[in-house]
Short mmCIF file of C-alpha atoms and ligand atoms in Angstrom, two decimals:
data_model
loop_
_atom_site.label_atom_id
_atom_site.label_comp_id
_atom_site.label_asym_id
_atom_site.label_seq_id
_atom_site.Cartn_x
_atom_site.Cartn_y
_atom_site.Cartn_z
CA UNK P 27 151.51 -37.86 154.15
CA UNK P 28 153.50 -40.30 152.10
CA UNK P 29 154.04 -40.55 148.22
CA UNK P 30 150.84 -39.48 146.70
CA UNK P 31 148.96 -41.54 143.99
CA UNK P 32 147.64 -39.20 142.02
CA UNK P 33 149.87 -39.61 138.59
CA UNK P 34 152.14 -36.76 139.89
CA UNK P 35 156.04 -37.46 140.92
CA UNK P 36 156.98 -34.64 143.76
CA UNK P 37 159.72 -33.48 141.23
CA UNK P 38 157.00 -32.56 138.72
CA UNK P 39 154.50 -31.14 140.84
CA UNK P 40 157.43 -28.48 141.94
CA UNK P 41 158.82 -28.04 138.17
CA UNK P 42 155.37 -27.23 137.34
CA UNK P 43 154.87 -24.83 140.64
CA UNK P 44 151.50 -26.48 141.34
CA UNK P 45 149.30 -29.40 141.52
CA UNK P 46 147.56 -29.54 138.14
CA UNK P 47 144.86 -31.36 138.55
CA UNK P 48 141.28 -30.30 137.41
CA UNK P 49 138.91 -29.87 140.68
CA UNK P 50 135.33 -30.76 140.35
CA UNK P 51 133.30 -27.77 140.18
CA UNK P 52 130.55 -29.59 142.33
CA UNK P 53 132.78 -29.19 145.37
CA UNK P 54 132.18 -26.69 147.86
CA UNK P 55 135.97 -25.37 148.22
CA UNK P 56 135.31 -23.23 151.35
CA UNK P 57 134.02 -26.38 153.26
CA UNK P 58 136.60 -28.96 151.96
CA UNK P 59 139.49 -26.74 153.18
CA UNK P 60 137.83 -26.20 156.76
CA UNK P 61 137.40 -29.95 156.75
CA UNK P 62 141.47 -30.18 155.57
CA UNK P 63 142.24 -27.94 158.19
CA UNK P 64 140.79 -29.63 160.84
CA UNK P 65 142.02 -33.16 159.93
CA UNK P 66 145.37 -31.93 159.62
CA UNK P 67 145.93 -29.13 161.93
CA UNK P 68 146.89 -27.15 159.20
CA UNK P 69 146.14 -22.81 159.27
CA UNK P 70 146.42 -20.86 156.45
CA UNK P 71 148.40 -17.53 156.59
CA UNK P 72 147.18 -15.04 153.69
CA UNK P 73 148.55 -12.00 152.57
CA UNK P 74 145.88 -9.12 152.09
CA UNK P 75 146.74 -9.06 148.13
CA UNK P 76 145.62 -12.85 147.83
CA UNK P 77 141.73 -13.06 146.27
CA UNK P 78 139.17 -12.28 148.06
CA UNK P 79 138.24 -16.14 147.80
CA UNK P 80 141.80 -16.86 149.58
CA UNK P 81 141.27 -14.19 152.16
CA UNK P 82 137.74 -15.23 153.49
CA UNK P 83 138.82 -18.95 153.76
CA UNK P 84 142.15 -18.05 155.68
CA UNK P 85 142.76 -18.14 159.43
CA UNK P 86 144.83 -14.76 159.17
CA UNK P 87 145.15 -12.34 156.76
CA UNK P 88 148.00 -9.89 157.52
CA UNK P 89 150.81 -7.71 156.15
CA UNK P 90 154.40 -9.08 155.91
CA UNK P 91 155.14 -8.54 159.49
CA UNK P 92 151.54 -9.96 161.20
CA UNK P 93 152.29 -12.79 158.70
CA UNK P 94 155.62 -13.44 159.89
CA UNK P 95 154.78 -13.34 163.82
CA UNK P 96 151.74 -15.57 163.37
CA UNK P 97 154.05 -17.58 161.98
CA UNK P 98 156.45 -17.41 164.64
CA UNK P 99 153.80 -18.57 167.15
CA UNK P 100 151.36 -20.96 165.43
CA UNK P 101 151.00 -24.38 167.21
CA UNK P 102 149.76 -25.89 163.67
CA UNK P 103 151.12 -28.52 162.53
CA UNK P 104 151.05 -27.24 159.24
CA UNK P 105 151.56 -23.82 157.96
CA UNK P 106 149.67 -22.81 153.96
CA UNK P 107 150.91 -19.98 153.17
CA UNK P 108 148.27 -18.06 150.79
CA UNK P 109 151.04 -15.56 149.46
CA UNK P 110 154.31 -15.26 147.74
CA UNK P 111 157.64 -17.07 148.00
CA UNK P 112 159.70 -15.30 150.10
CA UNK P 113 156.61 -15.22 152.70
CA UNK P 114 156.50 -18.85 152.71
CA UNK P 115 160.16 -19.28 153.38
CA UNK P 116 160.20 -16.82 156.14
CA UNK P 117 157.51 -18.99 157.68
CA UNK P 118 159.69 -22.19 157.08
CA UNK P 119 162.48 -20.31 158.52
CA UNK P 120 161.06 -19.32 161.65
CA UNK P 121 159.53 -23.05 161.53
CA UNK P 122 161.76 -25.92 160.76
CA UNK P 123 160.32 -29.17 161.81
CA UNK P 124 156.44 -27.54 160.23
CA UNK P 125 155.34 -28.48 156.84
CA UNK P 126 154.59 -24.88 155.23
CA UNK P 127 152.83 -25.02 151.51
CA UNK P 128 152.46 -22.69 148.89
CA UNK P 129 149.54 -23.32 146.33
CA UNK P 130 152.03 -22.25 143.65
CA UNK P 131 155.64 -22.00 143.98
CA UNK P 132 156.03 -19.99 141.03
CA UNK P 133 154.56 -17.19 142.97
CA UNK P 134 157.95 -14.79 143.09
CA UNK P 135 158.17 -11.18 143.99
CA UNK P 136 160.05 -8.91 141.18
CA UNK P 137 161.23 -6.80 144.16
CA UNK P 138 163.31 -9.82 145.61
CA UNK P 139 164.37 -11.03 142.34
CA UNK P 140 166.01 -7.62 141.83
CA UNK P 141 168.71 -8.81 144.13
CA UNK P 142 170.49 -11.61 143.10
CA UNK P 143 172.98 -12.65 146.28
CA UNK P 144 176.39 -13.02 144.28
CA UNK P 145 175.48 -9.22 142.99
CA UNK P 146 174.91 -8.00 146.42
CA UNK P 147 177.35 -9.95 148.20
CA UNK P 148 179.87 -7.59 146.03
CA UNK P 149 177.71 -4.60 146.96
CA UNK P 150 178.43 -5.24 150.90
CA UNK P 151 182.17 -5.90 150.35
CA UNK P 152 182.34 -2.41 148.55
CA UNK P 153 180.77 -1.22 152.30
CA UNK P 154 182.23 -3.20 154.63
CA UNK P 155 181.49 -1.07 157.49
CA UNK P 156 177.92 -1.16 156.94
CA UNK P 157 175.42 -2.75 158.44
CA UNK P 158 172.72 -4.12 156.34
CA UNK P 159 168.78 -3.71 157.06
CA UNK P 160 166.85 -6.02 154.13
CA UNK P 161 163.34 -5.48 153.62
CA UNK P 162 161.46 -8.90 153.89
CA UNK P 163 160.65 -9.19 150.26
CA UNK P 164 163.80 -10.67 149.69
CA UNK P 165 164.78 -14.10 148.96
CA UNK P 166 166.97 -16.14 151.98
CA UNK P 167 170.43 -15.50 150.55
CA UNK P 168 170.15 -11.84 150.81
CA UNK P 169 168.56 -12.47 154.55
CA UNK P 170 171.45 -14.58 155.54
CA UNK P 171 173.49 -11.66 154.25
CA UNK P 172 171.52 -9.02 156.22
CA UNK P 173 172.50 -7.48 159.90
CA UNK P 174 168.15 -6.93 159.98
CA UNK P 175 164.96 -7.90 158.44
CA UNK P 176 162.44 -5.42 158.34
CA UNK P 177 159.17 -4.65 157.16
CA UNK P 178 157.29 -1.29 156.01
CA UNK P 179 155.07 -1.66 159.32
CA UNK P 180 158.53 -1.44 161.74
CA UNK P 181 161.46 0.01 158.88
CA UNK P 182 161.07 2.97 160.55
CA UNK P 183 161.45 2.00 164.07
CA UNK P 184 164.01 -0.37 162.90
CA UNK P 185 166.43 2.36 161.22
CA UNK P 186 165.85 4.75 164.07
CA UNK P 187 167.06 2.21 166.73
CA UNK P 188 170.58 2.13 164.66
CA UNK P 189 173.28 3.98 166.43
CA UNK P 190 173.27 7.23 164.23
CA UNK P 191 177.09 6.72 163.79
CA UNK P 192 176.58 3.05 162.51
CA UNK P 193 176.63 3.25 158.63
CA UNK P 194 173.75 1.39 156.95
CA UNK P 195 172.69 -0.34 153.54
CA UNK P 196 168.89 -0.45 152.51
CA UNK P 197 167.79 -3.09 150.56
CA UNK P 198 166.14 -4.44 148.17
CA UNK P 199 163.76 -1.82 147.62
CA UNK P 200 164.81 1.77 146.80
CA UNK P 201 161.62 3.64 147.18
CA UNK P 202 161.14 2.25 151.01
CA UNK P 203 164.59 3.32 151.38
CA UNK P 204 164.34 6.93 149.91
CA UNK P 205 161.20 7.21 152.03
CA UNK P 206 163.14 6.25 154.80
CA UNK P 207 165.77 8.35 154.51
CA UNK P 208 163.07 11.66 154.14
CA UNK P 209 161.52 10.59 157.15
CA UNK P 210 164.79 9.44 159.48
CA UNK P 211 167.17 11.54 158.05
CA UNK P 212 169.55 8.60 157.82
CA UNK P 213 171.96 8.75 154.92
CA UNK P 214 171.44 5.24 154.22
CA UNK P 215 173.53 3.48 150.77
CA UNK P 216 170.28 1.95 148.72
CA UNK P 217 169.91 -1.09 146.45
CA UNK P 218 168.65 -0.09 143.02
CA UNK P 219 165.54 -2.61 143.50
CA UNK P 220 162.18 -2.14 142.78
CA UNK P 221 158.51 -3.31 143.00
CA UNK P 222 156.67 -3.75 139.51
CA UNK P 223 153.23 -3.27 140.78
CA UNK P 224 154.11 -0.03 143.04
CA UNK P 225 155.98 1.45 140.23
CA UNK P 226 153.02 1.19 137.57
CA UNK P 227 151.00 3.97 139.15
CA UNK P 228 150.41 7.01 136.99
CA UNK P 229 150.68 9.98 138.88
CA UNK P 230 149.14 12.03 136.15
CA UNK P 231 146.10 9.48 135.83
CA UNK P 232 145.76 9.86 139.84
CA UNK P 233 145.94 14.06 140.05
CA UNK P 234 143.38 13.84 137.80
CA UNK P 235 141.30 11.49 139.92
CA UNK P 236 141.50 13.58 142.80
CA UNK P 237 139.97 16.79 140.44
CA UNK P 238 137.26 14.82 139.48
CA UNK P 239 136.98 13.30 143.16
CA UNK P 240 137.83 16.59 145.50
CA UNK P 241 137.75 14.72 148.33
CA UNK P 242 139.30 11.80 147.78
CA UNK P 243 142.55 10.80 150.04
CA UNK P 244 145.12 9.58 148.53
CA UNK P 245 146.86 6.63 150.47
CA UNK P 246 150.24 5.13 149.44
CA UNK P 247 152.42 1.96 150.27
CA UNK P 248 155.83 3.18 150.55
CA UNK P 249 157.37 0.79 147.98
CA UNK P 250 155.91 3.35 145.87
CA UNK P 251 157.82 6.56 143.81
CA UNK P 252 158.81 9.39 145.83
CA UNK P 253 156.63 11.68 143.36
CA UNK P 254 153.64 9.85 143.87
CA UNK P 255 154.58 9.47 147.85
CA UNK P 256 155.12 13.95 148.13
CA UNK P 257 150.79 13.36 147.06
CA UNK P 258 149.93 11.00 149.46
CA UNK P 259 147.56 11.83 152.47
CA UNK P 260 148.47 8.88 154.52
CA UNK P 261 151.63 6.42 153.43
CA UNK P 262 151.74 3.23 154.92
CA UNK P 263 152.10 -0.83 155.49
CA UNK P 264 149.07 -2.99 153.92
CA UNK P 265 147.85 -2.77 157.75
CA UNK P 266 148.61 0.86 157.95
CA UNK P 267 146.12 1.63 155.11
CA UNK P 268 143.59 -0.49 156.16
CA UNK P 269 143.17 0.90 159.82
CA UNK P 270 143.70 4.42 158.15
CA UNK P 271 140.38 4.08 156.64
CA UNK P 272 138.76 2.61 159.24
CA UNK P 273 139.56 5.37 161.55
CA UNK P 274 139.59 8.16 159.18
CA UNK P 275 136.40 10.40 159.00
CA UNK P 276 136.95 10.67 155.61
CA UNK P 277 134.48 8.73 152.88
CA UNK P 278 136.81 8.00 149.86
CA UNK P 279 139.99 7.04 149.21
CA UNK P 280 142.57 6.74 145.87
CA UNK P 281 144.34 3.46 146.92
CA UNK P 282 148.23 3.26 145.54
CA UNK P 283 148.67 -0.16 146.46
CA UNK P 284 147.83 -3.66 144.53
CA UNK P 285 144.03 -4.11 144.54
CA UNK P 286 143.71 -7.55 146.93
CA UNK P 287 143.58 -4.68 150.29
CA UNK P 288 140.36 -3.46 148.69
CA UNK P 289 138.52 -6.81 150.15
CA UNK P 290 138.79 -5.87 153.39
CA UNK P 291 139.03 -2.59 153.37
CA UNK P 292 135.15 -2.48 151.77
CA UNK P 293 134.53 -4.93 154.37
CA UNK P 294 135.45 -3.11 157.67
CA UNK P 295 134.02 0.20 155.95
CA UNK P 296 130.89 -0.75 153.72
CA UNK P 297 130.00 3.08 153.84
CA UNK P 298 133.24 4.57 152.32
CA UNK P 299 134.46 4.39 148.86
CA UNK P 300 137.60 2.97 147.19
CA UNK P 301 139.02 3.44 144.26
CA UNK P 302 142.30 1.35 142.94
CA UNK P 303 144.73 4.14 141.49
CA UNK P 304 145.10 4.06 137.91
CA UNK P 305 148.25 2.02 136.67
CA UNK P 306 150.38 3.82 133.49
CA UNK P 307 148.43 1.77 131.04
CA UNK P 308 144.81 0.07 130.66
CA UNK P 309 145.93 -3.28 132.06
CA UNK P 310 145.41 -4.63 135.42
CA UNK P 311 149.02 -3.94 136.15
CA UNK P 312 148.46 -3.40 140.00
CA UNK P 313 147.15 -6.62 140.56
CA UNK P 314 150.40 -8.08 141.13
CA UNK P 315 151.02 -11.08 138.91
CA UNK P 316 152.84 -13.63 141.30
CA UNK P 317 150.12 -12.91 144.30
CA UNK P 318 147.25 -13.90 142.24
CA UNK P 319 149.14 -16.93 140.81
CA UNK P 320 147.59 -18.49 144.27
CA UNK P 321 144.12 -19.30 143.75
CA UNK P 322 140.75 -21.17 145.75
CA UNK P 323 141.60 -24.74 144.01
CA UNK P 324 145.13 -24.43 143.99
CA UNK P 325 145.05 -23.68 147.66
CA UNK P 326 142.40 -26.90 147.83
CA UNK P 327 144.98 -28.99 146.35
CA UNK P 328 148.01 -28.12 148.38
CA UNK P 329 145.94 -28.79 151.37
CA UNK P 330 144.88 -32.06 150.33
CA UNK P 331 147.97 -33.42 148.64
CA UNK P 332 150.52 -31.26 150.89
CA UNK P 333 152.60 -30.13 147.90
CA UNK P 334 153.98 -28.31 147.05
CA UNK P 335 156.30 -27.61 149.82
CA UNK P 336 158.94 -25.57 151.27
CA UNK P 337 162.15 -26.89 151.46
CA UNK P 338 165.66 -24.96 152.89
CA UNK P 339 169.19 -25.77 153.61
CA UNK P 340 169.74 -26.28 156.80
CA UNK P 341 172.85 -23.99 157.65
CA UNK P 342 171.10 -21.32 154.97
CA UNK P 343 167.89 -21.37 157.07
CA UNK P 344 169.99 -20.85 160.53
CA UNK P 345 171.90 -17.93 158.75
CA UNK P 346 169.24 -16.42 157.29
CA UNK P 347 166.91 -16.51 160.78
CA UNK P 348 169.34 -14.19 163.06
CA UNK P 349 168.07 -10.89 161.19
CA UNK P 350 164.80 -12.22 161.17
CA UNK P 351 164.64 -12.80 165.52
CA UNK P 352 166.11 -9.67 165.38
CA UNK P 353 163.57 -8.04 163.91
CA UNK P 354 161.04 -9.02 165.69
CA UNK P 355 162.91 -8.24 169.25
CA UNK P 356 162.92 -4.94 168.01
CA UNK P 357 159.07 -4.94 166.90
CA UNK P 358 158.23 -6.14 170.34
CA UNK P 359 160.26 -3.82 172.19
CA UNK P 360 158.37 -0.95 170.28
CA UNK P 361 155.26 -3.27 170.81
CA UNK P 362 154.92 -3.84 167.06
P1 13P R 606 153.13 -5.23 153.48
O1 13P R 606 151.84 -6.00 153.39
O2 13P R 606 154.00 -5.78 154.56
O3 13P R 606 152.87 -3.78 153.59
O4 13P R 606 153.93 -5.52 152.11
C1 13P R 606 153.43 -5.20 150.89
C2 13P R 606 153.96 -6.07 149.82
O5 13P R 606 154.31 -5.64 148.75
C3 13P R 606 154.03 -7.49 150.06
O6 13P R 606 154.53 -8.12 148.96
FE1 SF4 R 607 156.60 -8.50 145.24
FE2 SF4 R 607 155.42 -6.23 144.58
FE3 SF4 R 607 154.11 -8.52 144.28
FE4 SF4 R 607 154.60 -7.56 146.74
S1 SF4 R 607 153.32 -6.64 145.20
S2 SF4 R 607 154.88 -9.67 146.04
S3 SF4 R 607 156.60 -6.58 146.44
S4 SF4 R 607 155.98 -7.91 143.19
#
C-alpha cells in the first residue's frame, strides 16, 4: 500500500516503534486479521513467547529455527512477524523482495544487544584463525561477521560438524556456549553475552519448588546458568521443551524458560501441570519485556496499515545471509 492517511508520517510511526492509534474495542481482532490475511496474502510467523492472543491468531508458532525455515519457504506475499527484532530481520534476510512487519519495532533482545559489531569485530581480529558460529539472537552486523548461524535446536549439530582442528568463537550468548562446550567437548572462545530473562531464575527459589513438588521435572532452555542447567531433567530449544512434555510420562514440570511456551504446552497436555520457575525477585521478570511489547491490536494495526516495516542494506543483507543458508544446509543434512 501507498502513503497512509491516517495522521501518521512513516518516519514517526518507526520513531515511535508502533502504530499508535486507539482500536475500537467493538472489533473482533481475531476475525479482522484473518480477513487482513486473506486480502493481502499476508501469514504471520509467531514466536512461542508472544501472548497467547498472538499465538492462537498466527499461522505458525515456532522456535527460532522453525521460524526461520518457514520463513525461508513461505509463498506469502507478506511476512508479520509476531516476535522480536532480530527474528524479523532474519525473515527479511532470507526474503528480500517480501514486505515483513513487526507490530513493534522496539521489540529488541538484551542478548543481541550485548554485542555491539565494532566491539566484536575487535574480538575476531584478536582470533583470526577462528571461525565464528553466532547464535541467531543477534543483530545482522554480527551475522554478516559470522562463519554460521545457529540456533539452540541445531548448535549442537552445528559445532559437532566443525573439523575438531578448526578453532571456533561462540557468540553472543555465553551460557549456550558453556553448555556447548560440556556437551561437545569443544574448547570454543565465548562472548561474554547474556539473556536477561534466562538469567533471572533463582535456583534457590526452584530447589525449593521441587521439595515441595517431589515430582516435578525440571526443564531448562540452555541460554540459561550452568548451575541451574547441572538441575535440569531435560534442557532444550522452545520446541525441545514442548515435545518433552508431550512425550514424557511425567505429570508436572518446573519450566526455566519465559512464560509465553506455557500456552501451548497446557494446550497439547491439558492433563499435566506447569509451573513457570520462580525469577530472583517478585516481578514478572521471565516474561521477557521486548516479546510482549507485541500485542493483539498492535499486530491488527501492522496488518492493516503495513507498518511498521523491515528495512536492510542491501550489501549488509547479502553478507549477513551466507551463515544463515549455511545453517540451514546443515539442519537439513541432519534433517533438522
Ligand atoms: P528458541 O525458541 O529458538 O529456543 O529461542 C529462545 C529465545 O530466547 C528466543 O528469543
Ligand atoms: Fe532476547 Fe531473551 Fe527476550 Fe529471547 S527471551 S528475545 S533471548 S531477551
Amino acid at each position: 500500500m501507498g502513503d497512509i492517511n491516517i495522521g501518521f508520517a512513516k518516519e514517526n510511526v518507526e520513531q515511535a516503534g508502533f502504530l499508535d492509534i486507539d482500536v475500537d474495542p467493538q472489533i473482533d481482532l481475531f476475525s479482522e486479521i484473518e480477513k487482513l490475511k486473506k486480502e493481502k496474502n499476508a501469514i504471520v510467523l509467531a514466536h512461542y513467547y508472544q501472548e497467547p492472543d498472538i499465538q492462537d491468531v498466527a499461522d505458525y508458532i515456532g522456535d527460532s529455527l522453525g521460524l526461520a525455515q518457514e520463513a525461508a519457504k513461505t509463498n506469502a506475499d507478506i511476512i508479520v512477524f509476531a516476535g522480536v527484532h532480530f527474528m524479523a530481520e532474519t525473515a527479511k534476510i532470507l526474503n528480500p523482495n517480501k514486505k515483513v512487519l513487526l507490530p513493534d519495532l522496539k521489540a529488541g533482545c538484551s542478548l543481541a544487544d550485548s554485542a555491539p559489531a565494532a566491539a566484536f569485530r575487535k574480538f575476531k581480529e584478536q582470533h583470526p584463525d577462528h571461525l565464528v558460529i553466532s547464535y541467531i539472537n543477534c543483530t545482522a552486523d554480527i551475522k554478516a561477521l559470522s562463519d554460521i548461524i545457529c540456533t539452540s535446536s541445531n548448535a549442537q549439530k552445528i559445532v559437532e560438524s566443525i573439523p575438531a582442528d578448526q578453532k571456533i568463537i561462540f557468540a553472543p550468548d555465553k551460557n549456550l556456549g558453556a553448555y556447548l562446550v560440556k556437551k561437545t567437548g569443544r574448547d570454543m572462545v565465548l562472548w561474554n553475552g547474556a539473556c536477561m530473562v534466562h538469567e533471572i531464575f533463582s535456583l534457590e527459589k526452584i530447589l525449593k519448588l521441587k521439595v515441595r513438588h517431589p515430582n516435578a521435572k525440571l526443564i531448562a532452555h540452555p541460554e540459561c546458568e550452568e548451575a541451574l542447567l547441572r538441575h535440569a531433567d531435560y534442557i532444550g530449544s522452545t520446541t525441545g521443551l514442548l515435545k518433552f512434555t508431550q512425550e514424557d510420562s511425567g505429570t508436572e514440570y518446573i519450566v526455566a524458560t519465559e512464560t509465553g511456551i506455557l500456552h501451548q504446552m497446557q494446550k497439547a497436555s491439558p492433563e499435566k501441570t506447569f509451573i513457570p520457575a520462580p525469577p530472583d525477585n517478585s516481578c514478572a521478570c521471565n516474561d521477557c519485556p521486548h516479546m510482549k511489547l507485541n500485542t493483539l491490536e498492535k499486530l491488527y494495526l501492522c496488518m492493516k496499515y503495513e507498518l511498521p516495516e523491515i528495512h536492510m542494506d542491501e550489501t549488509l543483507r547479502q553478507a549477513a545471509r551466507k551463515p544463515i543458508d549455511r545453517m540451514l544446509e546443515i539442519s537439513a543434512r541432519y534433517g533438522l
